[in-house]
């Protein structure tokens, strides 16, 4: 009996505090017009003092578990994709597990920066296919504002905080045509200095701040996300026209539009949240998914393509029959 993963529920959480471009332009040398024109970002949510990544993750997770009609005790794998763990160790995933009152199964973090949710979905899907897990809680959660140099206008305007989660459930091929159809992961560490944090426990003994060669990242993002989409479609013998919704990582509206144009996919079929959330790293895709499910855009049976590129570089895609 072939087992696969179907999406049982999703949820999201955004911190209450919003910082608009106009507010940001009072503290750093930028303008609302520059940010909006170059990135499509209008505002970002930022954690309150003391609000941690696990706090965001738990709120999104509770919403996803309730949406799936399950109890926390049904979950046997908790994965948290994050670049901003509460502590260097233990993993944020075990903190989330404890806060949800889950005392069975196992939990760990996945670190692939902005591709983290794609990586975590692929990991969870493999555990389910191997019949080692029945219900996986996959979370993307970031307090990314903690990694920003608020004097560096080329990076601090780009990011925000938030969390999104989905619950995957084991199902069999003959039960339903729904489910994760493919996962494709890639990385190439020769680009590690294009987008990184200039600190870490074993290098500087500090947390560090985000540094980025923006234009280069932009070019790689467009090309590699297009390739990740095409490889998924080819493997499943599907066409771009078969896609109901593209849910890309939300870094820059111009990147999203360029990928859509290269694929020949109308912008009406792309879920875009970067204007409201900015780049929330590993949280951006599950936040966008949960929004589009909640407002009725993504429906059961839709073909949904997820894709991302992040520091490393890491990139990849996940194709889902919703
Ligand atoms: O999530 C992982 C992936 N991350 C990304 O995908 C981000 C990819 N990169 C980008 O989105 C874009 O490269 C940025 C939004 C970061 C920058 O946009 P750009 O069109 O590539 O601008 P640029 O870096 O080439 O800078 C153009 C000009 C520069 O001035 P000069 O040298 O032309 O005089 C910058 O100093 O814009 C200036 N600039 C700013 N001006 C006002 C850079 N940041 C700002 C700012 N406000 N915030």
XYZ file of C-alpha atoms and ligand atoms in Angstrom:
370
model
C 0.000 0.000 0.000
C 1.566 3.300 -1.113
C 1.285 6.032 1.497
C 1.340 9.754 0.737
C 0.829 13.047 2.594
C -2.316 15.127 2.274
C -2.816 18.617 3.676
C -5.311 18.353 6.535
C -5.267 21.949 7.802
C -3.388 25.233 7.940
C -3.065 28.252 10.196
C -1.104 31.451 10.673
C -0.181 34.132 13.148
C 1.198 37.640 12.715
C 2.471 39.801 15.589
C 0.211 42.735 16.395
C 2.717 45.521 15.824
C 2.900 46.855 12.261
C 5.651 49.156 10.965
C 4.795 50.983 7.740
C 7.351 52.219 5.215
C 6.580 55.801 6.242
C 7.390 54.987 9.884
C 10.599 53.246 8.834
C 11.649 56.248 6.738
C 11.761 58.322 9.948
C 14.600 56.205 11.349
C 16.544 55.104 8.263
C 17.510 56.900 5.009
C 14.737 55.585 2.735
C 11.315 56.508 1.382
C 7.934 54.835 1.105
C 8.154 55.258 -2.704
C 11.568 53.559 -2.999
C 10.520 50.550 -0.914
C 7.156 50.178 -2.654
C 8.589 50.520 -6.185
C 11.634 48.273 -5.697
C 10.038 45.573 -3.520
C 6.231 45.908 -3.416
C 6.448 46.019 0.411
C 4.147 48.487 2.209
C 4.419 47.283 5.817
C 5.755 44.490 8.030
C 4.687 42.902 11.349
C 7.283 42.957 14.137
C 7.403 40.951 17.375
C 6.756 42.688 20.700
C 9.598 42.754 23.264
C 9.810 39.261 24.760
C 7.718 37.668 21.997
C 9.698 34.692 20.717
C 9.669 32.558 17.571
C 8.080 29.685 19.526
C 5.235 32.004 20.623
C 4.419 32.798 16.998
C 4.828 29.153 15.992
C 2.479 27.851 18.706
C -0.315 30.261 17.688
C -0.052 29.255 14.011
C 0.175 25.561 15.016
C -2.954 25.677 17.200
C -4.895 27.228 14.308
C -3.635 24.569 11.868
C -4.421 21.657 14.247
C -7.943 23.017 14.866
C -8.455 23.518 11.098
C -7.464 19.884 10.584
C -10.039 18.783 13.185
C -7.307 17.159 15.281
C -5.932 17.383 18.809
C -2.280 18.208 19.595
C -1.899 14.636 20.900
C -2.583 13.346 17.350
C 0.676 14.943 16.128
C 3.680 12.623 16.009
C 6.185 14.898 14.236
C 6.776 18.622 14.872
C 9.066 20.395 12.429
C 9.915 24.079 12.781
C 11.615 25.758 9.851
C 13.356 28.785 11.310
C 16.504 30.891 11.154
C 15.644 32.676 14.386
C 15.383 29.948 17.038
C 14.487 30.986 20.596
C 17.868 29.660 21.712
C 20.881 28.112 19.975
C 19.678 24.874 21.522
C 17.438 23.049 22.208
C 15.474 23.304 18.991
C 12.490 25.628 18.820
C 10.519 22.566 17.698
C 10.843 20.872 21.114
C 9.742 24.121 22.810
C 6.699 24.203 20.515
C 6.060 20.518 21.220
C 6.087 21.220 24.970
C 3.903 24.344 24.695
C 1.347 22.298 22.735
C 1.421 19.600 25.433
C 2.625 16.902 23.021
C 4.567 14.210 24.874
C 4.955 11.591 22.157
C 6.627 11.486 18.772
C 9.605 13.692 17.968
C 10.474 17.276 17.039
C 13.357 19.105 15.397
C 14.229 22.309 13.545
C 15.012 22.610 9.857
C 17.432 25.352 8.829
C 17.360 26.407 5.186
C 16.578 30.107 5.714
C 13.899 31.316 3.259
C 13.633 27.809 1.719
C 13.082 26.317 5.170
C 9.386 25.580 4.777
C 9.970 23.816 1.432
C 12.732 21.735 3.030
C 10.584 20.932 6.090
C 7.638 19.850 3.936
C 9.925 17.515 1.988
C 11.316 16.030 5.226
C 7.837 15.518 6.695
C 6.553 14.022 3.438
C 9.370 11.482 3.470
C 8.660 10.421 7.079
C 5.004 9.949 6.146
C 5.845 7.980 2.981
C 8.136 5.766 5.069
C 5.129 5.099 7.364
C 7.065 6.416 10.387
C 4.670 9.321 11.009
C 0.876 9.702 10.633
C 0.341 13.399 11.408
C 3.119 15.925 10.866
C 2.909 19.529 12.027
C 5.094 21.632 9.705
C 5.698 25.205 10.833
C 7.594 28.127 9.325
C 8.220 30.702 12.069
C 10.513 33.711 12.246
C 11.276 36.640 14.511
C 13.516 37.811 11.671
C 13.571 41.411 12.916
C 16.025 40.199 15.607
C 18.653 39.591 12.887
C 18.369 43.006 11.248
C 20.853 45.862 11.274
C 18.343 48.699 11.574
C 20.971 51.139 10.202
C 21.375 49.165 6.944
C 18.695 50.440 4.587
C 19.490 47.787 1.988
C 18.267 44.984 4.284
C 16.185 46.311 7.205
C 13.342 47.438 4.962
C 12.875 43.959 3.506
C 11.952 41.655 6.371
C 9.157 40.990 8.854
C 8.037 38.483 11.499
C 5.293 35.858 11.545
C 4.428 32.165 11.450
C 2.406 29.770 9.345
C 1.735 26.071 9.816
C 0.197 23.126 8.051
C -0.769 19.650 9.234
C 0.061 16.758 6.921
C -1.819 13.487 7.268
C -0.915 10.039 5.977
C -3.278 8.744 3.338
C -3.195 6.019 0.700
C -3.038 6.347 -3.095
C -6.432 4.705 -3.598
C -8.159 6.830 -0.911
C -7.764 10.165 -2.718
C -6.006 11.931 -5.599
C -5.116 14.736 -3.159
C -1.670 15.074 -1.615
C 1.951 16.082 -2.094
C 2.862 15.050 -5.639
C 6.541 16.008 -5.648
C 9.287 17.671 -3.635
C 12.538 18.955 -5.149
C 15.345 20.370 -3.001
C 18.580 22.015 -4.160
C 21.508 23.847 -2.603
C 24.818 25.278 -3.767
C 27.098 26.454 -0.952
C 29.467 28.306 -3.268
C 26.980 31.203 -2.931
C 27.016 31.248 0.893
C 28.416 34.801 1.020
C 25.620 36.297 -1.087
C 23.135 36.205 1.782
C 24.241 35.412 5.319
C 24.418 36.459 8.950
C 27.780 37.806 10.094
C 27.816 35.906 13.370
C 27.333 32.508 14.975
C 28.268 30.470 18.078
C 31.438 28.894 16.641
C 32.666 31.884 14.617
C 32.032 35.135 16.497
C 30.178 34.009 19.619
C 27.436 36.451 18.638
C 24.096 36.189 16.858
C 25.115 38.461 13.978
C 23.160 40.562 11.486
C 21.875 39.899 7.968
C 24.138 40.859 5.047
C 23.149 40.526 1.415
C 24.375 41.207 -2.120
C 20.856 42.130 -3.189
C 21.202 42.313 -6.968
C 22.941 38.930 -7.232
C 20.380 37.280 -4.961
C 17.642 38.761 -7.126
C 19.073 37.245 -10.330
C 19.588 33.804 -8.799
C 16.117 33.863 -7.221
C 14.366 34.430 -10.551
C 16.344 31.803 -12.455
C 16.433 29.109 -9.772
C 12.783 29.423 -8.770
C 11.756 29.126 -12.430
C 13.886 25.966 -12.725
C 12.442 24.509 -9.487
C 8.920 25.033 -10.837
C 9.685 23.462 -14.216
C 11.354 20.363 -12.758
C 8.275 19.684 -10.601
C 5.878 20.025 -13.521
C 8.046 17.909 -15.816
C 8.307 15.077 -13.288
C 4.517 14.984 -12.933
C 3.930 15.393 -16.701
C 1.962 18.595 -16.035
C 1.938 21.982 -17.817
C 2.152 25.519 -16.446
C -1.502 25.891 -17.538
C -2.442 23.128 -15.066
C -1.328 25.249 -12.072
C -4.248 26.758 -10.161
C -2.084 28.667 -7.660
C 1.590 29.498 -7.447
C 2.589 30.315 -3.857
C 6.184 31.549 -4.045
C 8.460 32.723 -1.259
C 7.621 36.387 -0.676
C 10.873 38.371 -0.895
C 10.191 40.991 -3.544
C 7.165 41.569 -5.782
C 9.472 42.117 -8.764
C 11.033 38.662 -8.247
C 7.571 37.078 -8.007
C 6.409 38.879 -11.183
C 9.581 37.943 -13.076
C 9.194 34.238 -12.207
C 5.535 34.356 -13.246
C 6.439 35.997 -16.556
C 9.201 33.484 -17.290
C 6.800 30.621 -16.613
C 4.025 32.294 -18.628
C 1.705 32.159 -15.619
C -0.877 34.985 -15.247
C -0.286 37.085 -12.120
C -3.915 36.389 -11.094
C -2.829 32.825 -10.310
C -0.059 33.936 -7.930
C -0.679 34.427 -4.200
C 1.083 37.630 -3.115
C 1.400 38.782 0.499
C 4.749 40.570 0.367
C 2.967 43.947 0.406
C 1.520 43.261 3.893
C 4.037 40.854 5.450
C 7.384 41.759 3.759
C 9.860 38.858 3.660
C 9.186 36.594 6.643
C 11.768 34.013 5.517
C 10.609 30.445 6.332
C 7.179 31.751 7.367
C 6.302 33.456 4.098
C 4.894 30.452 2.185
C 2.753 28.975 4.989
C 1.469 32.486 5.823
C 0.458 32.998 2.183
C -1.066 29.495 1.973
C -3.153 29.966 5.118
C -4.402 33.336 3.899
C -5.396 32.012 0.470
C -7.159 28.993 2.024
C -8.983 31.176 4.577
C -10.274 33.612 1.908
C -11.396 30.775 -0.376
C -8.890 31.192 -3.196
C -7.210 27.803 -2.690
C -9.818 25.049 -2.803
C -9.783 21.263 -2.431
C -8.529 19.673 -5.640
C -6.506 22.726 -6.790
C -2.990 22.187 -8.111
C -0.748 24.352 -5.906
C 2.933 24.920 -6.589
C 5.187 26.206 -3.787
C 8.738 27.418 -4.440
C 11.481 29.353 -2.667
C 15.086 30.480 -2.739
C 17.068 31.381 0.357
C 20.539 31.870 1.787
C 23.064 29.179 0.935
C 21.791 29.228 -1.713
C 19.029 26.770 -0.968
C 15.998 26.447 -3.223
C 13.260 24.054 -4.171
C 9.609 23.354 -4.952
C 6.683 21.331 -3.674
C 3.730 20.424 -5.886
C 0.461 19.664 -4.069
C -2.999 18.501 -5.145
C -4.753 20.445 -2.384
O 14.611 35.947 0.879
C 15.782 35.590 0.230
C 15.926 36.296 -0.946
N 16.135 37.743 -0.822
C 15.852 38.398 -1.899
O 15.358 37.769 -2.808
C 16.192 39.847 -2.036
C 16.722 40.024 -3.435
N 17.126 41.394 -3.757
C 16.244 42.383 -3.863
O 15.069 42.233 -3.614
C 16.752 43.710 -4.383
O 18.048 43.543 -4.894
C 16.756 44.841 -3.310
C 15.321 45.249 -2.988
C 17.449 44.370 -2.061
C 17.459 46.067 -3.833
O 16.852 46.514 -5.031
P 17.742 46.863 -6.317
O 16.815 47.342 -7.343
O 18.547 45.630 -6.602
O 18.608 48.063 -5.790
P 20.192 48.171 -5.622
O 20.660 47.325 -4.490
O 20.817 47.956 -6.943
O 20.346 49.689 -5.224
C 19.937 50.746 -6.077
C 20.123 52.058 -5.374
C 21.498 52.208 -4.726
O 21.901 53.556 -4.883
P 22.940 53.973 -6.034
O 24.185 53.156 -5.770
O 22.260 53.590 -7.325
O 23.106 55.433 -5.831
C 21.234 51.927 -3.280
O 22.144 52.589 -2.426
O 19.174 52.182 -4.316
C 19.857 52.506 -3.093
N 19.128 51.911 -1.997
C 18.116 52.536 -1.354
N 17.575 53.756 -1.520
C 16.546 54.078 -0.713
C 19.290 50.665 -1.461
N 18.398 50.483 -0.481
C 17.657 51.622 -0.390
C 16.575 52.032 0.412
N 16.060 53.252 0.214
N 16.032 51.235 1.364
